[in-house]
Amino acid sequence: MTPSRTTVRRRRLGVATAAAGLLATLLTAAPAGAVPDPGDVPAPPGTVSAQEEAEARAAIRSGEIPGVDEIVHSPNITHLANVPREAFTGINSDLAFQGKYAFAGNYDGFRIFDISRPASPKTVAQVLCPGSQNDVSVSGDLLFLSTDSSRSDDSCTSTTQPATEKSSWEGVKIFDISDKRNPKYVAAVETACGSHTHTLVPERRNVYVYVSSYSPSAAFPDCRPPHDGISVIKVPRKAPEKAAVVGFPVLFPGEGPDGGGNPGAPTNPGVTKTTGCHDLTVLPSKDLAAGACMGDGILFSIKDPERPKVIDRVQDNVNFAFWHSATFNQRANKVVFTDELGGGGAATCNAEVGPDRGADGIYDIVGKGDRRKLVFRSYYKIDRHQADTENCVAHNGSLIPVRGRDLMVQAWYQGGVSVWDFTDSARPREIAYFERGPISADQLVGGGSWSAYYYNGHIYSNDMVKGLDVLRLDDRRTDPAKRVRMHELNVQTQPDYAEDFDD
């Protein structure tokens, strides 16, 4: 394991001219094939100016930022383990959990870990099945895998193929994981514009899968505008081979070729036009869901899982460029939305971008029933400024279950892992962190923590290139969460933690 040191630090690096130029390119570029833009699109290595390279190296020498690949963390974090990529060379993506197992997505497939000993995770299986992003969820004996890149067919031996060809395939693949050492591919369901992410709404007999996708084009036979909703798949647990799309509820009704979502630029400069959703989070115990939908944030009811109903919708045309994901607090009276400024491939955690862009937006939920409204309270962003060679922006995180407090752990790509408190939604603050120094001091290289989630007493972070990290958090504010034990966790299907609290 890379040597680490405990430190308290606040980065105060200067401007980010090169990063700002790259950011402008990411926000204005047209979609390439079926790959959405922006939104979790790893950027190729980008050059920075000689001055910025010199500034980064000087900051490393002075200790203002960690050295290349050096690990630093707050005193209340212990780095227990790192498991590098093995068979896969693709980018690591999302995580899911069940019992003593962690399931890690990768653009090449997925990997299953035995985490019964968190300090020593063991690989149980690696399943090769290429197709970005390979967002992963589990429910009972079933594993679901998202494919959001145009493929020649629905097999795990498919090759890339232009989305302009009608025979191309994108969607959701389903595996039987009753034998964790030998997962079996059992079904596939094609969905309009593929499946960038998916969210499970599990029931006793069936699992509903909400599929988020976007970036349609008139040139794509299976992904044409308007694309103003989500695909709903119904999967019978005892017959997953019968899985099928049962609806496409429209979340942004309106006139025009793109429906009624945020029009984006030039009406709202710097904001992504809404042509679908990036990610949905459901709270089944409350029949509630929150959607992060490119230029819009929505709150909706899932009392009828096949026919979700929008309750409220908000926009932030000043500071949010791309609504990426959503997290409810335990009482379901707050939602944290993330802004993935620059699509995850730009350096946005710096003084030039500032504290309100590429951040979390905290909203209170006020009112009752269908009259509930989302009311903005504040932004949260890590204040440990990163080098201009580090991609950094708000990304995937989960609640830390402590009664009476709103605590969250969150990934920030090369900004690392942040633990923060939003009990006071107007005054959020960081209470712990873990991060590595830049992958490179002379060019912008994509990497860092894609997802950081709390599960059964530990934090698990899937680093895009460095592999699985396991962290232990020891803090009186978070220690009560260690008593909460769960059998299964898909973060986008939030549990009712109150049922798991010790009385």
PDB file of C-alpha atoms in Angstrom, residues 56-276:
ATOM      1  CA  ALA A  56       1.876  22.468  -8.975  1.00  0.00           C
ATOM      2  CA  ARG A  57       5.428  21.226  -8.474  1.00  0.00           C
ATOM      3  CA  ALA A  58       6.223  24.101  -6.120  1.00  0.00           C
ATOM      4  CA  ALA A  59       3.071  23.370  -4.098  1.00  0.00           C
ATOM      5  CA  ILE A  60       4.112  19.720  -3.791  1.00  0.00           C
ATOM      6  CA  ARG A  61       7.623  20.679  -2.630  1.00  0.00           C
ATOM      7  CA  SER A  62       6.224  23.061  -0.020  1.00  0.00           C
ATOM      8  CA  GLY A  63       3.713  20.497   1.262  1.00  0.00           C
ATOM      9  CA  GLU A  64       0.739  22.638   0.235  1.00  0.00           C
ATOM     10  CA  ILE A  65      -0.564  19.682  -1.729  1.00  0.00           C
ATOM     11  CA  PRO A  66       0.416  15.995  -1.475  1.00  0.00           C
ATOM     12  CA  GLY A  67       3.041  14.586  -3.777  1.00  0.00           C
ATOM     13  CA  VAL A  68       2.124  12.554  -6.839  1.00  0.00           C
ATOM     14  CA  ASP A  69       0.049   9.578  -5.606  1.00  0.00           C
ATOM     15  CA  GLU A  70       0.838  10.411  -1.982  1.00  0.00           C
ATOM     16  CA  ILE A  71      -2.032   9.565   0.388  1.00  0.00           C
ATOM     17  CA  VAL A  72      -3.143  12.075   3.015  1.00  0.00           C
ATOM     18  CA  HIS A  73      -6.141  12.021   5.329  1.00  0.00           C
ATOM     19  CA  SER A  74      -7.647  13.588   8.415  1.00  0.00           C
ATOM     20  CA  PRO A  75      -6.732  12.125  11.841  1.00  0.00           C
ATOM     21  CA  ASN A  76     -10.100  10.351  12.172  1.00  0.00           C
ATOM     22  CA  ILE A  77      -9.604   8.305   8.965  1.00  0.00           C
ATOM     23  CA  THR A  78      -7.561   5.092   8.710  1.00  0.00           C
ATOM     24  CA  HIS A  79      -6.703   3.622   5.322  1.00  0.00           C
ATOM     25  CA  LEU A  80      -7.170  -0.112   5.807  1.00  0.00           C
ATOM     26  CA  ALA A  81      -6.732  -1.549   2.331  1.00  0.00           C
ATOM     27  CA  ASN A  82      -6.313  -0.949  -1.381  1.00  0.00           C
ATOM     28  CA  VAL A  83      -7.013  -3.600  -4.018  1.00  0.00           C
ATOM     29  CA  PRO A  84      -5.663  -2.591  -7.454  1.00  0.00           C
ATOM     30  CA  ARG A  85      -7.314  -3.459 -10.745  1.00  0.00           C
ATOM     31  CA  GLU A  86      -6.343  -6.938 -11.934  1.00  0.00           C
ATOM     32  CA  ALA A  87      -7.913  -8.488 -15.030  1.00  0.00           C
ATOM     33  CA  PHE A  88      -9.596  -5.264 -16.115  1.00  0.00           C
ATOM     34  CA  THR A  89      -7.820  -2.263 -17.586  1.00  0.00           C
ATOM     35  CA  GLY A  90     -11.013  -0.213 -17.897  1.00  0.00           C
ATOM     36  CA  ILE A  91     -12.243   2.523 -15.567  1.00  0.00           C
ATOM     37  CA  ASN A  92     -13.717   1.539 -12.209  1.00  0.00           C
ATOM     38  CA  SER A  93     -17.242   2.862 -11.652  1.00  0.00           C
ATOM     39  CA  ASP A  94     -20.039   2.269  -9.144  1.00  0.00           C
ATOM     40  CA  LEU A  95     -20.463  -0.042  -6.128  1.00  0.00           C
ATOM     41  CA  ALA A  96     -23.231  -2.171  -4.614  1.00  0.00           C
ATOM     42  CA  PHE A  97     -23.297  -4.423  -1.529  1.00  0.00           C
ATOM     43  CA  GLN A  98     -24.947  -7.595  -0.310  1.00  0.00           C
ATOM     44  CA  GLY A  99     -24.071  -9.485   2.852  1.00  0.00           C
ATOM     45  CA  LYS A 100     -20.316  -9.965   2.953  1.00  0.00           C
ATOM     46  CA  TYR A 101     -19.869  -9.005  -0.698  1.00  0.00           C
ATOM     47  CA  ALA A 102     -19.102  -5.805  -2.578  1.00  0.00           C
ATOM     48  CA  PHE A 103     -19.852  -5.541  -6.304  1.00  0.00           C
ATOM     49  CA  ALA A 104     -17.669  -3.125  -8.259  1.00  0.00           C
ATOM     50  CA  GLY A 105     -18.478  -1.924 -11.757  1.00  0.00           C
ATOM     51  CA  ASN A 106     -15.791  -1.391 -14.361  1.00  0.00           C
ATOM     52  CA  TYR A 107     -16.072  -0.350 -18.008  1.00  0.00           C
ATOM     53  CA  ASP A 108     -14.836  -3.876 -18.839  1.00  0.00           C
ATOM     54  CA  GLY A 109     -17.364  -5.708 -16.624  1.00  0.00           C
ATOM     55  CA  PHE A 110     -17.777  -6.178 -12.876  1.00  0.00           C
ATOM     56  CA  ARG A 111     -15.854  -7.612  -9.960  1.00  0.00           C
ATOM     57  CA  ILE A 112     -17.098  -9.294  -6.772  1.00  0.00           C
ATOM     58  CA  PHE A 113     -15.177  -8.907  -3.500  1.00  0.00           C
ATOM     59  CA  ASP A 114     -15.494 -10.809  -0.254  1.00  0.00           C
ATOM     60  CA  ILE A 115     -15.349  -8.009   2.361  1.00  0.00           C
ATOM     61  CA  SER A 116     -16.002 -10.154   5.432  1.00  0.00           C
ATOM     62  CA  ARG A 117     -12.602  -8.877   6.559  1.00  0.00           C
ATOM     63  CA  PRO A 118     -12.663  -5.225   5.456  1.00  0.00           C
ATOM     64  CA  ALA A 119      -8.924  -4.810   5.948  1.00  0.00           C
ATOM     65  CA  SER A 120      -8.268  -7.679   3.550  1.00  0.00           C
ATOM     66  CA  PRO A 121     -10.829  -7.831   0.694  1.00  0.00           C
ATOM     67  CA  LYS A 122     -10.571 -10.896  -1.529  1.00  0.00           C
ATOM     68  CA  THR A 123     -11.594 -11.170  -5.173  1.00  0.00           C
ATOM     69  CA  VAL A 124     -14.325 -13.776  -5.656  1.00  0.00           C
ATOM     70  CA  ALA A 125     -15.072 -13.283  -9.352  1.00  0.00           C
ATOM     71  CA  GLN A 126     -14.302 -10.996 -12.290  1.00  0.00           C
ATOM     72  CA  VAL A 127     -16.837 -11.014 -15.111  1.00  0.00           C
ATOM     73  CA  LEU A 128     -15.719  -9.619 -18.469  1.00  0.00           C
ATOM     74  CA  CYS A 129     -18.650  -7.842 -20.129  1.00  0.00           C
ATOM     75  CA  PRO A 130     -17.567  -4.547 -21.756  1.00  0.00           C
ATOM     76  CA  GLY A 131     -19.947  -1.604 -22.009  1.00  0.00           C
ATOM     77  CA  SER A 132     -19.628   1.751 -20.294  1.00  0.00           C
ATOM     78  CA  GLN A 133     -20.367   2.603 -17.546  1.00  0.00           C
ATOM     79  CA  ASN A 134     -21.413  -0.776 -16.179  1.00  0.00           C
ATOM     80  CA  ASP A 135     -23.347   0.864 -13.363  1.00  0.00           C
ATOM     81  CA  VAL A 136     -24.155  -2.028 -10.996  1.00  0.00           C
ATOM     82  CA  SER A 137     -26.977  -2.928  -8.573  1.00  0.00           C
ATOM     83  CA  VAL A 138     -28.046  -6.117  -6.811  1.00  0.00           C
ATOM     84  CA  SER A 139     -31.329  -7.484  -5.465  1.00  0.00           C
ATOM     85  CA  GLY A 140     -31.612 -11.001  -4.119  1.00  0.00           C
ATOM     86  CA  ASP A 141     -30.068 -13.364  -6.646  1.00  0.00           C
ATOM     87  CA  LEU A 142     -30.050 -10.787  -9.428  1.00  0.00           C
ATOM     88  CA  LEU A 143     -27.374  -8.313 -10.531  1.00  0.00           C
ATOM     89  CA  PHE A 144     -28.143  -5.486 -12.968  1.00  0.00           C
ATOM     90  CA  LEU A 145     -25.556  -3.882 -15.233  1.00  0.00           C
ATOM     91  CA  SER A 146     -26.023  -0.715 -17.310  1.00  0.00           C
ATOM     92  CA  THR A 147     -24.639  -0.422 -20.841  1.00  0.00           C
ATOM     93  CA  ASP A 148     -24.401   3.120 -22.181  1.00  0.00           C
ATOM     94  CA  SER A 149     -22.191   2.624 -25.197  1.00  0.00           C
ATOM     95  CA  SER A 150     -23.372   1.439 -28.576  1.00  0.00           C
ATOM     96  CA  ARG A 151     -22.551  -2.269 -29.023  1.00  0.00           C
ATOM     97  CA  SER A 152     -22.834  -4.779 -31.858  1.00  0.00           C
ATOM     98  CA  ASP A 153     -25.227  -6.959 -29.805  1.00  0.00           C
ATOM     99  CA  ASP A 154     -26.293  -7.668 -26.207  1.00  0.00           C
ATOM    100  CA  SER A 155     -23.643 -10.317 -25.506  1.00  0.00           C
ATOM    101  CA  CYS A 156     -20.580  -9.990 -23.302  1.00  0.00           C
ATOM    102  CA  THR A 157     -18.417 -10.495 -26.390  1.00  0.00           C
ATOM    103  CA  SER A 158     -19.915  -7.554 -28.281  1.00  0.00           C
ATOM    104  CA  THR A 159     -17.818  -4.897 -29.965  1.00  0.00           C
ATOM    105  CA  THR A 160     -18.350  -1.192 -30.400  1.00  0.00           C
ATOM    106  CA  GLN A 161     -20.693  -0.162 -33.209  1.00  0.00           C
ATOM    107  CA  PRO A 162     -22.068   3.234 -34.274  1.00  0.00           C
ATOM    108  CA  ALA A 163     -25.397   4.264 -32.755  1.00  0.00           C
ATOM    109  CA  THR A 164     -26.483   5.273 -36.232  1.00  0.00           C
ATOM    110  CA  GLU A 165     -26.907   1.565 -37.066  1.00  0.00           C
ATOM    111  CA  LYS A 166     -30.319   0.133 -36.180  1.00  0.00           C
ATOM    112  CA  SER A 167     -28.848  -3.202 -35.107  1.00  0.00           C
ATOM    113  CA  SER A 168     -26.760  -1.570 -32.355  1.00  0.00           C
ATOM    114  CA  TRP A 169     -27.664  -2.401 -28.750  1.00  0.00           C
ATOM    115  CA  GLU A 170     -27.629  -0.522 -25.425  1.00  0.00           C
ATOM    116  CA  GLY A 171     -29.566  -1.193 -22.236  1.00  0.00           C
ATOM    117  CA  VAL A 172     -29.586  -3.319 -19.076  1.00  0.00           C
ATOM    118  CA  LYS A 173     -28.057  -6.772 -18.611  1.00  0.00           C
ATOM    119  CA  ILE A 174     -29.185  -9.138 -15.864  1.00  0.00           C
ATOM    120  CA  PHE A 175     -27.074 -11.782 -14.134  1.00  0.00           C
ATOM    121  CA  ASP A 176     -27.899 -14.580 -11.693  1.00  0.00           C
ATOM    122  CA  ILE A 177     -25.510 -14.224  -8.746  1.00  0.00           C
ATOM    123  CA  SER A 178     -26.830 -17.056  -6.569  1.00  0.00           C
ATOM    124  CA  ASP A 179     -23.325 -18.504  -6.978  1.00  0.00           C
ATOM    125  CA  LYS A 180     -21.036 -15.540  -6.340  1.00  0.00           C
ATOM    126  CA  ARG A 181     -18.057 -17.344  -7.800  1.00  0.00           C
ATOM    127  CA  ASN A 182     -19.854 -18.106 -11.043  1.00  0.00           C
ATOM    128  CA  PRO A 183     -22.367 -15.397 -12.075  1.00  0.00           C
ATOM    129  CA  LYS A 184     -24.552 -16.363 -15.034  1.00  0.00           C
ATOM    130  CA  TYR A 185     -25.811 -13.950 -17.690  1.00  0.00           C
ATOM    131  CA  VAL A 186     -29.565 -14.579 -17.968  1.00  0.00           C
ATOM    132  CA  ALA A 187     -31.268 -11.653 -19.747  1.00  0.00           C
ATOM    133  CA  ALA A 188     -30.911  -8.298 -21.455  1.00  0.00           C
ATOM    134  CA  VAL A 189     -33.371  -5.488 -22.103  1.00  0.00           C
ATOM    135  CA  GLU A 190     -32.722  -2.800 -24.704  1.00  0.00           C
ATOM    136  CA  THR A 191     -33.745   0.717 -23.677  1.00  0.00           C
ATOM    137  CA  ALA A 192     -34.003   3.993 -25.565  1.00  0.00           C
ATOM    138  CA  CYS A 193     -30.637   5.791 -25.535  1.00  0.00           C
ATOM    139  CA  GLY A 194     -29.105   2.973 -23.503  1.00  0.00           C
ATOM    140  CA  SER A 195     -28.681   2.961 -19.731  1.00  0.00           C
ATOM    141  CA  HIS A 196     -26.276   5.489 -18.286  1.00  0.00           C
ATOM    142  CA  THR A 197     -27.428   4.601 -14.781  1.00  0.00           C
ATOM    143  CA  HIS A 198     -30.306   2.617 -13.318  1.00  0.00           C
ATOM    144  CA  THR A 199     -32.209   2.548 -10.021  1.00  0.00           C
ATOM    145  CA  LEU A 200     -34.011  -0.416  -8.474  1.00  0.00           C
ATOM    146  CA  VAL A 201     -37.502  -0.297  -6.965  1.00  0.00           C
ATOM    147  CA  PRO A 202     -37.665  -3.800  -5.463  1.00  0.00           C
ATOM    148  CA  GLU A 203     -40.890  -5.592  -4.613  1.00  0.00           C
ATOM    149  CA  ARG A 204     -41.519  -9.130  -3.376  1.00  0.00           C
ATOM    150  CA  ARG A 205     -42.280 -10.703  -6.749  1.00  0.00           C
ATOM    151  CA  ASN A 206     -40.786  -8.178  -9.137  1.00  0.00           C
ATOM    152  CA  VAL A 207     -37.961  -5.685  -9.370  1.00  0.00           C
ATOM    153  CA  TYR A 208     -38.691  -2.464 -11.215  1.00  0.00           C
ATOM    154  CA  VAL A 209     -35.677  -0.843 -12.851  1.00  0.00           C
ATOM    155  CA  TYR A 210     -35.741   2.891 -13.591  1.00  0.00           C
ATOM    156  CA  VAL A 211     -33.335   3.560 -16.450  1.00  0.00           C
ATOM    157  CA  SER A 212     -31.730   6.975 -16.869  1.00  0.00           C
ATOM    158  CA  SER A 213     -30.309   7.924 -20.259  1.00  0.00           C
ATOM    159  CA  TYR A 214     -29.936  11.017 -22.382  1.00  0.00           C
ATOM    160  CA  SER A 215     -28.333  12.761 -25.386  1.00  0.00           C
ATOM    161  CA  PRO A 216     -30.688  11.711 -28.199  1.00  0.00           C
ATOM    162  CA  SER A 217     -30.069  12.473 -31.858  1.00  0.00           C
ATOM    163  CA  ALA A 218     -32.229  12.328 -34.953  1.00  0.00           C
ATOM    164  CA  ALA A 219     -29.461  10.192 -36.469  1.00  0.00           C
ATOM    165  CA  PHE A 220     -29.846   7.448 -33.827  1.00  0.00           C
ATOM    166  CA  PRO A 221     -32.664   5.010 -34.703  1.00  0.00           C
ATOM    167  CA  ASP A 222     -33.054   3.902 -31.074  1.00  0.00           C
ATOM    168  CA  CYS A 223     -32.423   7.252 -29.422  1.00  0.00           C
ATOM    169  CA  ARG A 224     -34.384  10.026 -31.074  1.00  0.00           C
ATOM    170  CA  PRO A 225     -35.733  13.208 -29.511  1.00  0.00           C
ATOM    171  CA  PRO A 226     -37.796  14.029 -27.634  1.00  0.00           C
ATOM    172  CA  HIS A 227     -36.293  11.915 -24.872  1.00  0.00           C
ATOM    173  CA  ASP A 228     -37.944  13.536 -21.868  1.00  0.00           C
ATOM    174  CA  GLY A 229     -38.502  10.603 -19.533  1.00  0.00           C
ATOM    175  CA  ILE A 230     -37.175   7.319 -18.173  1.00  0.00           C
ATOM    176  CA  SER A 231     -37.573   3.683 -19.211  1.00  0.00           C
ATOM    177  CA  VAL A 232     -39.252   1.393 -16.665  1.00  0.00           C
ATOM    178  CA  ILE A 233     -38.299  -2.300 -16.782  1.00  0.00           C
ATOM    179  CA  LYS A 234     -40.267  -4.967 -14.896  1.00  0.00           C
ATOM    180  CA  VAL A 235     -38.218  -8.008 -13.891  1.00  0.00           C
ATOM    181  CA  PRO A 236     -40.006 -11.070 -12.437  1.00  0.00           C
ATOM    182  CA  ARG A 237     -37.680 -12.468  -9.770  1.00  0.00           C
ATOM    183  CA  LYS A 238     -38.493 -16.106 -10.608  1.00  0.00           C
ATOM    184  CA  ALA A 239     -38.325 -15.537 -14.363  1.00  0.00           C
ATOM    185  CA  PRO A 240     -35.812 -12.743 -15.080  1.00  0.00           C
ATOM    186  CA  GLU A 241     -35.625 -13.866 -18.702  1.00  0.00           C
ATOM    187  CA  LYS A 242     -39.108 -12.318 -19.082  1.00  0.00           C
ATOM    188  CA  ALA A 243     -37.845  -8.838 -18.129  1.00  0.00           C
ATOM    189  CA  ALA A 244     -39.281  -6.148 -20.377  1.00  0.00           C
ATOM    190  CA  VAL A 245     -39.875  -2.423 -20.686  1.00  0.00           C
ATOM    191  CA  VAL A 246     -43.369  -1.666 -19.366  1.00  0.00           C
ATOM    192  CA  GLY A 247     -43.401   2.083 -19.835  1.00  0.00           C
ATOM    193  CA  PHE A 248     -41.651   5.330 -20.601  1.00  0.00           C
ATOM    194  CA  PRO A 249     -43.153   7.942 -18.241  1.00  0.00           C
ATOM    195  CA  VAL A 250     -42.606  11.501 -19.429  1.00  0.00           C
ATOM    196  CA  LEU A 251     -41.145  13.623 -16.629  1.00  0.00           C
ATOM    197  CA  PHE A 252     -40.802  16.842 -18.641  1.00  0.00           C
ATOM    198  CA  PRO A 253     -43.947  17.289 -20.710  1.00  0.00           C
ATOM    199  CA  GLY A 254     -43.907  20.194 -23.086  1.00  0.00           C
ATOM    200  CA  GLU A 255     -44.083  21.295 -26.667  1.00  0.00           C
ATOM    201  CA  GLY A 256     -41.175  21.283 -29.062  1.00  0.00           C
ATOM    202  CA  PRO A 257     -38.674  18.675 -30.246  1.00  0.00           C
ATOM    203  CA  ASP A 258     -37.026  18.271 -26.830  1.00  0.00           C
ATOM    204  CA  GLY A 259     -40.008  18.326 -24.492  1.00  0.00           C
ATOM    205  CA  GLY A 260     -40.349  20.676 -21.557  1.00  0.00           C
ATOM    206  CA  GLY A 261     -37.036  20.399 -19.721  1.00  0.00           C
ATOM    207  CA  ASN A 262     -34.377  23.061 -19.228  1.00  0.00           C
ATOM    208  CA  PRO A 263     -33.529  24.467 -22.690  1.00  0.00           C
ATOM    209  CA  GLY A 264     -29.890  25.014 -21.734  1.00  0.00           C
ATOM    210  CA  ALA A 265     -27.755  27.391 -23.771  1.00  0.00           C
ATOM    211  CA  PRO A 266     -28.191  29.978 -25.214  1.00  0.00           C
ATOM    212  CA  THR A 267     -31.257  30.613 -23.018  1.00  0.00           C
ATOM    213  CA  ASN A 268     -29.321  29.480 -19.936  1.00  0.00           C
ATOM    214  CA  PRO A 269     -25.599  29.779 -20.742  1.00  0.00           C
ATOM    215  CA  GLY A 270     -23.364  27.119 -19.211  1.00  0.00           C
ATOM    216  CA  VAL A 271     -26.323  24.860 -18.372  1.00  0.00           C
ATOM    217  CA  THR A 272     -26.850  21.483 -20.028  1.00  0.00           C
ATOM    218  CA  LYS A 273     -30.100  21.064 -21.935  1.00  0.00           C
ATOM    219  CA  THR A 274     -32.403  18.478 -20.351  1.00  0.00           C
ATOM    220  CA  THR A 275     -32.851  15.514 -22.698  1.00  0.00           C
ATOM    221  CA  GLY A 276     -33.424  12.832 -20.077  1.00  0.00           C
TER     222      GLY A 276
END
